[in-house]
Short mmCIF file of C-alpha atoms in Angstrom, two decimals:
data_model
loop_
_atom_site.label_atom_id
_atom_site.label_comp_id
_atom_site.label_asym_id
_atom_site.label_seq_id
_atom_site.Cartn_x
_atom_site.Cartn_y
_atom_site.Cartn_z
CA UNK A 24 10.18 -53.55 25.41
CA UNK A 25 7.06 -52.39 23.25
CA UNK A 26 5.87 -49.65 21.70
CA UNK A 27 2.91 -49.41 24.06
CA UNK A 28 5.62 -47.73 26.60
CA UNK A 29 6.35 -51.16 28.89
CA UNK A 30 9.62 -52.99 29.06
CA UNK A 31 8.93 -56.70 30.78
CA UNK A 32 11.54 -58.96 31.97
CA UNK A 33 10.90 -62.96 32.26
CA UNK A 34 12.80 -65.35 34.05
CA UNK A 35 13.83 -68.64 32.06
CA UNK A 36 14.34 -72.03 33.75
CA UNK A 37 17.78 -74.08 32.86
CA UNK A 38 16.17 -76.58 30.65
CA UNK A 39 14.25 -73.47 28.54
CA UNK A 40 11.09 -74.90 29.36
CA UNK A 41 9.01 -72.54 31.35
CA UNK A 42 9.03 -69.26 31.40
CA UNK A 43 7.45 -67.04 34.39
CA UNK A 44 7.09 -63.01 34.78
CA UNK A 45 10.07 -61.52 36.76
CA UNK A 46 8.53 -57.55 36.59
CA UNK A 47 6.55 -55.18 34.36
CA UNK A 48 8.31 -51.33 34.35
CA UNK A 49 5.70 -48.64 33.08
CA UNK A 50 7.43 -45.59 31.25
CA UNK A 51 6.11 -41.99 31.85
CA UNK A 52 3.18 -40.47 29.82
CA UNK A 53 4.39 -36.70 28.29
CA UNK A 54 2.46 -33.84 26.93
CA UNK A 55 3.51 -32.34 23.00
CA UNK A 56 2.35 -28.96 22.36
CA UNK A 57 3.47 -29.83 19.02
CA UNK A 58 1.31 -32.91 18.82
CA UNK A 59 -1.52 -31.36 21.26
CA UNK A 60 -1.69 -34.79 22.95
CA UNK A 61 0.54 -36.92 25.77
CA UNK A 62 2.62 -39.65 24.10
CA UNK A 63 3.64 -42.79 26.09
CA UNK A 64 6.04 -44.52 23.74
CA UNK A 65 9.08 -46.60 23.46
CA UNK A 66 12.07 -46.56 20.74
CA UNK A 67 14.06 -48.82 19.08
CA UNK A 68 15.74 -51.37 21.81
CA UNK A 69 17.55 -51.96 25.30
CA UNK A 70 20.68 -52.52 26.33
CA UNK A 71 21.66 -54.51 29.56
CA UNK A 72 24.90 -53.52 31.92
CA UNK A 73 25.84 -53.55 35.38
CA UNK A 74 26.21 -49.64 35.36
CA UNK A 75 26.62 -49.06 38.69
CA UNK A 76 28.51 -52.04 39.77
CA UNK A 77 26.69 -53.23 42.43
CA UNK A 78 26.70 -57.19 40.42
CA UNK A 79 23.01 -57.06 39.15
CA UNK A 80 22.60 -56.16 35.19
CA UNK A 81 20.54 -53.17 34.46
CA UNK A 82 18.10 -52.62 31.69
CA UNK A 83 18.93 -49.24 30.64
CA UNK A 84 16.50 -47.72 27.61
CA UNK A 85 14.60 -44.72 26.12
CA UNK A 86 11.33 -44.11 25.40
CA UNK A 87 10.10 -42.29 21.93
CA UNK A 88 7.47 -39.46 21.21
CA UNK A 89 8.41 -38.30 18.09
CA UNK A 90 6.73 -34.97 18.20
CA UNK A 91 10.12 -32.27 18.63
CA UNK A 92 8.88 -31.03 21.60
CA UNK A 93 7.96 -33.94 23.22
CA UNK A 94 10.64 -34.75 26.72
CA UNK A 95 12.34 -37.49 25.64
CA UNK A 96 14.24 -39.41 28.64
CA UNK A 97 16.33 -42.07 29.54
CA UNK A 98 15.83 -44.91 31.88
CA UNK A 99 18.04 -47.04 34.34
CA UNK A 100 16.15 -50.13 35.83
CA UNK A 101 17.46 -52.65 38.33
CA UNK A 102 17.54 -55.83 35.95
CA UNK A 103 16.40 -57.82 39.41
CA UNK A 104 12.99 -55.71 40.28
CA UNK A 105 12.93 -53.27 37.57
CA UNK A 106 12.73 -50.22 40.05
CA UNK A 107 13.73 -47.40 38.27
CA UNK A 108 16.66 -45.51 40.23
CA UNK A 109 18.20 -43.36 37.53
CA UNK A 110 17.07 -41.01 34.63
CA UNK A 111 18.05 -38.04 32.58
CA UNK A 112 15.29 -35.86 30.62
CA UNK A 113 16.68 -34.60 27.04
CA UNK A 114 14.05 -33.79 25.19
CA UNK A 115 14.23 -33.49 21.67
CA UNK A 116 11.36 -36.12 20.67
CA UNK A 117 13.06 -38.87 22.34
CA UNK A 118 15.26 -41.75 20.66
CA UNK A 119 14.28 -44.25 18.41
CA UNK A 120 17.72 -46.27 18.21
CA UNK A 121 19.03 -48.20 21.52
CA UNK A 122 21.59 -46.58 23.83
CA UNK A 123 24.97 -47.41 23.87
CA UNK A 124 27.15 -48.12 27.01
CA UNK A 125 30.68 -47.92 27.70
CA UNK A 126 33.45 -46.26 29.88
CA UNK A 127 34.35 -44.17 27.25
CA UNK A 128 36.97 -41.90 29.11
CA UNK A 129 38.74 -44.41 31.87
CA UNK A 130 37.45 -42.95 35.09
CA UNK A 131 35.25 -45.35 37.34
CA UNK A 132 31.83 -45.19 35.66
CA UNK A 133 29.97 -46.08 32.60
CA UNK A 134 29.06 -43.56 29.91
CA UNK A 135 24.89 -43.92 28.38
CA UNK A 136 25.11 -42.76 24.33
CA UNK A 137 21.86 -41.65 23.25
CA UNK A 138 20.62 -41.46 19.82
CA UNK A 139 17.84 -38.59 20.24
CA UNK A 140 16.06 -37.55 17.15
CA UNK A 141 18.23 -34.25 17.12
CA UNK A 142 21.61 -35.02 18.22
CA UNK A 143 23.28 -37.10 20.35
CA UNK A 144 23.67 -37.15 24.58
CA UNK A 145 25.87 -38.33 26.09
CA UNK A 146 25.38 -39.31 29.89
CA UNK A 147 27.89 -40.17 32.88
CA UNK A 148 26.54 -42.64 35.42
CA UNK A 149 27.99 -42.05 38.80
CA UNK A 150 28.42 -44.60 41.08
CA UNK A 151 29.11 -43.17 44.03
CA UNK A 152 25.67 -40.88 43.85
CA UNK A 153 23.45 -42.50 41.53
CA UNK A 154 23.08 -39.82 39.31
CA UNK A 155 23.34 -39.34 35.62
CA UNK A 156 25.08 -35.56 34.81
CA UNK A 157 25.24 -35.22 30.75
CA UNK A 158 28.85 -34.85 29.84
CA UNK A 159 28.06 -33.08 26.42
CA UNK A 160 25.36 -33.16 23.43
CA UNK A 161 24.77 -31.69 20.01
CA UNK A 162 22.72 -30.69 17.80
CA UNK A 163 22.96 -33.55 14.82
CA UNK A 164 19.89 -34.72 13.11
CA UNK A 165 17.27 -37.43 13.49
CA UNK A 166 19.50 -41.06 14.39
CA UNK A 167 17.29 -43.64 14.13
CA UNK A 168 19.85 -46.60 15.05
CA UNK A 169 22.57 -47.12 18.41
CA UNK A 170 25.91 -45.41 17.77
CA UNK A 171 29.23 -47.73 17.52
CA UNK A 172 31.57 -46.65 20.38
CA UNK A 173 35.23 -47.57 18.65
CA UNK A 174 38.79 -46.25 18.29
CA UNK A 175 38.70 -46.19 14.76
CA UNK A 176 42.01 -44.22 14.23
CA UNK A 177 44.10 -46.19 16.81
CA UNK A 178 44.66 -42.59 18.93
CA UNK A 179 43.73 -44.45 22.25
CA UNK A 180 40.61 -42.22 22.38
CA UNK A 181 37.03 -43.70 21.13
CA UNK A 182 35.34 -42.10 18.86
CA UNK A 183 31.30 -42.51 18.16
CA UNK A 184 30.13 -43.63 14.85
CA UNK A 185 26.29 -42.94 13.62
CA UNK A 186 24.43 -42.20 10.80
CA UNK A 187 21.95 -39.07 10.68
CA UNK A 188 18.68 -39.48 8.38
CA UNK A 189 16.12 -37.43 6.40
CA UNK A 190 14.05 -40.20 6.61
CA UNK A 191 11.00 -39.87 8.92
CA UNK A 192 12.09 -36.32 9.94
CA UNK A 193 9.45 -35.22 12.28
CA UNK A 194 9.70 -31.68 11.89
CA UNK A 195 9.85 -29.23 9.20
CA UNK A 196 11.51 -26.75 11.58
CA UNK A 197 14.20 -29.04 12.21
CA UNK A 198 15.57 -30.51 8.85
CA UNK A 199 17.27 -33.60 8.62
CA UNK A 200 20.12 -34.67 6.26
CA UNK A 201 22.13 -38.29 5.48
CA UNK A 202 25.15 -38.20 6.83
CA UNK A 203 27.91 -40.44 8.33
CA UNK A 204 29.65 -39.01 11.29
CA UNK A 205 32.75 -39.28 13.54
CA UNK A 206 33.05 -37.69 16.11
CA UNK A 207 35.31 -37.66 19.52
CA UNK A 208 33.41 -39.88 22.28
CA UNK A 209 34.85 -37.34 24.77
CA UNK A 210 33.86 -34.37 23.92
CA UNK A 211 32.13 -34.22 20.55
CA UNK A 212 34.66 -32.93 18.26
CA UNK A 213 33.75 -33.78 14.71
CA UNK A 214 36.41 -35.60 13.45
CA UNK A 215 34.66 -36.32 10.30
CA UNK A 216 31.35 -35.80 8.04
CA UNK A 217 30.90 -37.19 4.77
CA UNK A 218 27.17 -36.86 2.73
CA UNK A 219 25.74 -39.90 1.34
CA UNK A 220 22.55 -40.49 -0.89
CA UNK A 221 20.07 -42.76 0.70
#
């Protein structure tokens, strides 16, 4: 993926030796009013998963504007062709840190964490329609990195695990503050927030 807004994937031969173009994916172009200009931008990483279980990986991904206004979004990609067949818009200026993926509540599909510059979505991938429906969000400050999906208090429920920043903050009508948070992966319930000095 690069910043320019295109994620490429290359196929690799056994021996390592030659390397050939497999597909070039294109993410959308987005007005700011903030910014006054359209931003086509990518954030901070990938991650690859057979989401909807069909035996192919996926590349799933966000793309970056910065600008609070700007309609950040998330992007599911056949790892095969790279035609897109899922995304989810949630604004907020996008995500610089990589999504996470898991099955974070034991039903049949995968869960998509997003780090968004103001708080964090949480998406469920449904296999059966090929949607994504957002299970919950909130409104927690600029996290610049992927959130740790773990069940750090042994309760048999997984929590998420990020830092928020003041660091970069895009927006003075939007501050940001360092903080370490735990929260429920199910529903958002802030188990615990503790300051820190950066």
């Amino acid at each position: 993926a690069l910043r320019n807004g295109t994620v490429t994937a290359f196929n690799i031969t056994a021996d390592g030796k030659n390397v050939s173009q497999l597909w070039t994916f294109t993410s959308n172009s987005k007005f700011s009013t903030f910014a006054n200009t359209s931003i086509r931008e990518l954030g901070g990483g990938t991650a690859i998963e057979d989401i909807n279980l069909d035996g192919i990986n996926d590349v799933i991904f966000t793309d970056d504007g910065g600008a609070y206004d700007w309609p950040g979004e998330v992007y599911v990609l056949n790892g095969t062709t790279g035609r897109q067949y899922a995304s989810a818009t949630f604004g907020q200026g996008g995500s610089f840190g990589a999504v996470s993926i898991a099955n974070i509540d034991n039903d049949d599909n995968h869960e998509i964490i997003v780090p968004s510059y103001y708080g964090v979505y949480v998406y469920d991938y449904n296999t059966t329609t090929g949607n994504l429906s957002l299970k919950w969000n909130n409104s927690d400050k600029y996290i610049p990195n992927a959130i740790v999906i773990k069940d750090i208090d042994y309760d048999n429920e997984y929590e998420l695990i990020y830092g928020t920043t003041n660091r970069s903050c895009t927006s003075v009508k939007r501050p940001c503050n360092n903080r370490l948070m735990i929260v429920s992966a199910g529903n958002g319930y802030v188990e615990k927030s503790l300051n820190f000095t950066a």
